[in-house]
Every structure is written in structure tokens, then in C-alpha cells.
């Protein structure tokens, strides 16, 4: 149960229950759709990027607590970031959930994202946590294909 | 379960089924997972294996390993005897008229593909139809889509109702002269529905349409008599009936199997080979090219002996009782909804919990040692039909107990608490 506690952190439960930026962004100029056919998780990510800076971000969709909280926390961190900074965040998050980063060492860079450190103990849930982030990358690159966790 | 301790004869009714004794035959049930006793409720995916089956594999490899049908030496004859012995057991097990109608394949999936390519693809013409139902496993959908793509035939689907039952009037309506083949699941792995296949076969036969039954979820739970059903093909997997993975059975009526071309070419499936002409072997060997899964076949024979030792009638009665208990118990959970409420059901419960995604339920109750499946269960169209992304599914076998149902309920309660 202690491991489980580290997966379902309060931050995660909170963002699952009350997701932030949970709407369609009408004036978005970047958009991508992410889908995990294995569990049905499905999200749209919307961005408004101007002068290489993310001005606004939102998402909508449905899925498990891990995927939804991940999308919500992600959305709350992106505003004001450059594309390069966002890419860096994607990279750090990926390292975190696959167990390649020590959350204690990277606490500065991770901030709230550290709540997802427990995911690395649950290999079956890594895809849940990563879905929104893969989709974000696609939106930044302005790819319009549906991003699937199953290639 | 109370039973006279000295009972050794086969156990024959629900009151005398000694689940404690059965559990002792499955060593894995004693292990712990995440520090808790394992509660294995993913039997629709694959069942656990009794010691006799594992022992049978061990004995073959360590004491009898040899190829079949091709040696005069002692071991080869021994292996051939074991292999062909299982064929005879399988014939009796499903009451097929003849042992040569039992073809060893890798599993349900390969059995369906064999029929799709050697039978249906051979005879179907552009514009003609193959009929399936809305609750098929992907393995009874995709092979037919491939055949349709190759031939210009069309795949038609019989819809299901809100309980997860086939709508029989819609089935009747779709049995038009265009339909050349019907392929239906006997028991749904995601809903638990037991389909009225005997009646459905009779209806198809009234139009001279041959029928395949996907029996993957049937054979370890319910007696099958292919002559009584009068199905033309029946397929199932060994690993869902306490046997090893990688081995399964295709039953086909001789009259069809005789006409069908081989599925694969190679050794064992020929009588004679020259570069000018090859003469195919007789049934069943025509469909068993190459060295087969000999160990798997022999161990499957032990699995059948094991099932017969308990008796499918007792198994069925015991599991129905367990299903009734489990259904009542899960319905007592606030905000829980069962997906699949057919009148005639097998011991499978798919469910949704309000505000908790199936995936999260799965992870939380796994921490309690309870193994269930979450996802679409290889039946995405069923999920689409019910407008849900996934379900959590508990599926039972004869070794499960009411105590384990209680553990499941405790796990679900825990999931609710985490998310309240
Ligand atoms: C109803 C049904 N049909 C077919 C299959 C496929 O069986 P296998 O994967 O053993 O070929 C399954 C197993 O998941 C099943 O439940």
C-alpha cells in the first residue's frame, strides 16, 4: 500500500478530480490528439503559440486518473514557456516516469511534476502518464495525425 | 465446502465439489503478490495450471522427448502414442464423431484463421457475406475482414441489446441468401453472455449456411457436444482450460475438412512428394504441417483428464453459484454498474465504478494481491456499443472461492476510498 500511496499522490487525485485548463481553446493555433487504444484514454491538447512562446494551453478528453492528472499538471506548467523550454520539460518528465531521473536531485526542474515519480514503480502505467506529453510534442510540431501509444 | 475427507471418486455434484482439494492442485494459488495472498480472477485471459499438467510437460521433455510419426524407435512411438492419445481424448471431450476431425492448432486464433483461409476464402465470392455478432473477440473479427478484403465479400454484424444479448430477430433478418458463413462466439469473454448457439446453428442450417463456434470461453466451464450443437467447426485454446499455451483445437466436420485445401505446407502433411506432384496426407495430418507442439498436446491431454476428474457438470454448478454470490456482492458496492447482464451468463463480471477509471481500479486492487483484467478485453466493438472506453473484469474458474470474491469487494472499496 505504501507504493500505491506514492502513485496516487494528493496532487494527482486533486488534478484528476478538478482538472485545470480543461476546455477547448477556441483561438488555438496548435492542436494534437492523443489516444491509447489499449485503455481508451483519449485527449486533445490545444496551444496558442506566439513568438515562440506558449501563451495559452488547454486540454480535453477522458481517461484514467494518472493520464488526466498528468495532462492537467502539464497544462498548468506550460504558460509562458518557450518551445525549447517545453521540450526540455517533456524530456525531464519522460526520464522521471521511466525511472531514469532521481526526483530528489532534479526537484528544482520538476516542481509539481515530482508527484509523478511513483509512476516508475508501475510499468503498466507509464503510458498513461506519458500520453499527454507525447501529444504535447506533436502539438508543438504541429502534427495533425492522431498520436497513438501503440505504434 | 464440506466433503467427506475420504472421497476419492470423481466429485459429481456442487455439494461435493471440494474446492480446497482443487486449489491444492494449483501451486501458484499459494503464492503472494505484493505481500498479499494471490486472488487470481483473470481466468478468461488464461487459467492457472494444475501440477499434473506441468508434470506432464516435464515428463515428456525429460523422459520421452522424441519426434512423432516418423521413427520406429521406442521413444518416437511413445511420443506418438501420447500425441494421438490426446486426440482421442479431445474427441471424447467434445463428442466429435471421429478423432480425425480433431486438428491440433496453436489456439483459437489459429483455428479461426485456418477456417477463414482454407474454407471461406476458397468459396466466397464478391458481394457475398460473412455474418458475425457484435460481441466477438478480435480474433473472430479480423480474420474475416482479411478474407473480405481479399475476396470482395462483406462482413455483417448482428447487433446486441443493452444486456449484452444477441438480438435474435436481427440475426434472423441477416440470414439472407447472400450469407455464406456464420461465425459466433459461444460465451463472450468481456460480457459473460452465453449465446443460444444451438438455436442459431439450426437457423443458419435452415439456409444451408455453415457455422463456426468460438468456444474459447466454453470448454473449462460448460460441457460441449459438437454433435448435439451440430456446429460445422468448433475452436478453442488449451491455455484457457488448464493446459499449456500454444496449443488449441479445431474441430471440423469431415465432409468439410476433406474438401478443404491445406493451410500450410511442409512435413507430415504429405503422403508423397515429387517436384512434379505432391499428394496430401489424410485427415487430420493434412492440416498439421511440420513438427507440432508435441509437449503441449500431451499436456493438454492431462488437462482434459483433470477436468474430467472433477466433472464439467459439477464445475458448471459450482461456478454458477459463485457467479450469483459475486454478482450480488458487487451490486452492493455504491456506484458500481455491471456491463453484461444477460439472462444466461458464465462466471464473468465486467463492471464500471462511478468516477474511478477501470485502469485505476486494476492498479489499486493489484496492490491487494487481486488480479483482474482492465481494458477492452480484445473486444473493442463491445466497448463502443456500450459507449465506454474500458471495463474492469473479474473472471472466475473452478478454484475460486467466495472468500476471494470478498477480497475483490474489499479491493473495490479501497479504490473508491482513494478517489472519494
Ligand atoms: C472469446 C475468445 N475468442 C478467442 C480468443 C483468442 O484465443 P487465443 O488468444 O488463445 O487464440 C479468446 C481469448 O482471449 C477469447 O476469449
Coordinates of C-alpha atoms in Angstrom, one line a residue, chain B residues 194-358:
Chain B
X194 CA -23.9 -17.5 -23.1
X195 CA -25.3 -17.4 -26.6
X196 CA -28.1 -19.7 -27.8
X197 CA -25.7 -21.2 -30.3
X198 CA -27.7 -24.4 -30.8
X199 CA -30.7 -22.5 -32.0
X200 CA -28.5 -20.1 -34.0
X201 CA -26.8 -23.0 -35.8
X202 CA -30.2 -24.5 -36.6
X203 CA -31.4 -21.2 -38.0
X204 CA -28.3 -20.9 -40.2
X205 CA -28.5 -24.5 -41.3
X206 CA -32.1 -23.9 -42.4
X207 CA -30.4 -21.6 -45.1
X208 CA -27.6 -24.1 -45.7
X209 CA -25.0 -21.8 -44.1
X210 CA -22.1 -23.5 -42.2
X211 CA -21.3 -22.2 -38.8
X212 CA -18.1 -21.9 -36.7
X213 CA -18.4 -21.6 -32.9
X214 CA -15.6 -19.8 -31.0
X215 CA -15.5 -22.0 -27.8
X216 CA -12.5 -20.3 -26.2
X217 CA -14.5 -19.4 -23.1
X218 CA -16.7 -22.5 -23.0
X219 CA -14.6 -25.6 -22.6
X220 CA -13.4 -25.2 -19.0
X221 CA -16.8 -24.1 -17.7
X222 CA -19.5 -26.0 -19.6
X223 CA -19.9 -29.3 -21.4
X224 CA -19.7 -29.2 -25.1
X225 CA -21.3 -31.7 -27.5
X226 CA -20.5 -30.8 -31.1
X227 CA -22.9 -33.4 -32.4
X228 CA -25.8 -32.1 -30.3
X229 CA -24.9 -28.5 -31.3
X230 CA -24.4 -29.7 -34.9
X231 CA -21.8 -26.9 -35.5
X232 CA -19.6 -27.3 -38.6
X233 CA -16.5 -26.0 -36.9
X234 CA -15.6 -25.5 -33.2
X235 CA -12.4 -23.9 -31.9
X236 CA -10.8 -23.5 -28.5
X237 CA -7.5 -22.9 -26.8
X238 CA -5.7 -25.2 -24.3
X239 CA -4.4 -22.4 -22.1
X240 CA -7.9 -21.4 -21.1
X241 CA -8.7 -24.9 -19.9
X242 CA -5.8 -25.5 -17.5
X243 CA -3.5 -26.6 -20.3
X244 CA -0.3 -25.1 -21.8
X245 CA -0.1 -22.1 -24.1
X246 CA 0.5 -22.5 -27.8
X247 CA -1.9 -25.4 -28.3
X248 CA -5.5 -25.5 -29.3
X249 CA -8.1 -27.5 -31.1
X250 CA -10.0 -27.1 -34.3
X251 CA -12.9 -29.5 -34.8
X252 CA -14.4 -29.6 -38.2
X253 CA -16.9 -31.9 -39.8
X254 CA -15.2 -34.5 -42.0
X255 CA -17.3 -33.6 -45.0
X256 CA -15.8 -30.0 -45.0
X257 CA -12.3 -30.8 -43.8
X258 CA -12.0 -33.3 -46.7
X259 CA -12.8 -30.7 -49.3
X260 CA -10.5 -28.0 -47.8
X261 CA -7.0 -27.4 -49.2
X262 CA -4.1 -27.5 -46.7
X263 CA -3.5 -24.3 -44.7
X264 CA 0.3 -24.7 -44.6
X265 CA 2.6 -27.0 -46.5
X266 CA 5.5 -29.0 -45.1
X267 CA 6.5 -32.2 -43.5
X268 CA 3.8 -34.6 -42.0
X269 CA 1.0 -33.1 -44.2
X270 CA 2.0 -35.1 -47.3
X271 CA 1.8 -38.7 -48.4
X272 CA 4.4 -38.3 -51.2
X273 CA 6.4 -35.5 -52.7
X274 CA 8.0 -35.2 -56.1
X275 CA 8.8 -32.0 -57.8
X276 CA 6.0 -32.7 -60.2
X277 CA 3.3 -33.6 -57.8
X278 CA 2.6 -33.8 -54.1
X279 CA -0.1 -35.9 -52.6
X280 CA -1.5 -34.6 -49.4
X281 CA -2.0 -36.7 -46.4
X282 CA -5.3 -37.7 -45.0
X283 CA -7.1 -36.0 -42.1
X284 CA -6.1 -34.8 -39.7
X285 CA -2.5 -34.7 -40.8
X286 CA -3.3 -32.6 -43.9
X287 CA -3.7 -29.7 -41.5
X288 CA -0.7 -30.4 -39.2
X289 CA 2.3 -29.4 -41.2
X290 CA 5.7 -29.6 -39.5
X291 CA 6.7 -30.8 -36.1
X292 CA 3.8 -29.8 -33.9
X293 CA 3.7 -28.7 -30.2
X294 CA 4.1 -32.3 -29.0
X295 CA 4.7 -31.5 -25.4
X296 CA 1.7 -29.1 -25.4
X297 CA -0.6 -31.7 -26.9
X298 CA 0.4 -34.4 -24.4
X299 CA 0.0 -31.9 -21.5
X300 CA -3.4 -30.8 -22.9
X301 CA -4.4 -34.5 -22.6
X302 CA -3.6 -34.2 -18.9
X303 CA -5.7 -31.1 -18.6
X304 CA -8.6 -32.9 -20.1
X305 CA -8.2 -35.8 -17.7
X306 CA -8.0 -33.2 -14.9
X307 CA -11.3 -31.6 -15.9
X308 CA -13.0 -35.0 -16.3
X309 CA -11.8 -35.9 -12.9
X310 CA -13.9 -33.0 -11.4
X311 CA -16.7 -33.2 -14.0
X312 CA -17.9 -30.3 -16.1
X313 CA -21.4 -30.6 -14.6
X314 CA -20.1 -30.0 -11.1
X315 CA -17.8 -27.3 -12.4
X316 CA -20.7 -25.5 -14.0
X317 CA -23.0 -25.8 -11.0
X318 CA -20.2 -24.6 -8.7
X319 CA -19.3 -21.6 -10.9
X320 CA -23.0 -20.6 -11.3
X321 CA -23.3 -20.5 -7.5
X322 CA -20.1 -18.4 -7.3
X323 CA -21.4 -16.1 -10.0
X324 CA -24.6 -15.5 -8.2
X325 CA -22.7 -14.7 -5.0
X326 CA -20.3 -12.4 -6.8
X327 CA -23.0 -10.6 -8.7
X328 CA -24.9 -9.8 -5.5
X329 CA -21.7 -8.7 -3.8
X330 CA -20.5 -6.3 -6.5
X331 CA -24.0 -4.8 -6.9
X332 CA -23.8 -3.9 -3.2
X333 CA -21.0 -1.5 -4.0
X334 CA -22.1 2.1 -4.3
X335 CA -21.8 3.5 -7.9
X336 CA -20.9 0.1 -9.4
X337 CA -22.5 -0.9 -12.7
X338 CA -22.2 -4.3 -14.4
X339 CA -21.7 -4.4 -18.1
X340 CA -23.2 -7.6 -19.4
X341 CA -26.4 -8.7 -17.6
X342 CA -27.6 -11.4 -19.9
X343 CA -30.1 -13.9 -18.5
X344 CA -27.8 -16.8 -19.4
X345 CA -24.3 -15.9 -18.1
X346 CA -21.0 -17.6 -17.5
X347 CA -18.8 -16.6 -14.5
X348 CA -17.5 -13.3 -15.8
X349 CA -18.3 -9.9 -14.3
X350 CA -17.3 -6.8 -16.2
X351 CA -18.0 -3.6 -14.4
X352 CA -17.6 0.2 -14.2
X353 CA -17.2 2.2 -11.0
X354 CA -18.5 5.7 -10.9
X355 CA -15.7 8.3 -11.0
X356 CA -13.0 5.7 -11.0
X357 CA -11.4 4.6 -14.3
X358 CA -11.0 0.8 -14.7

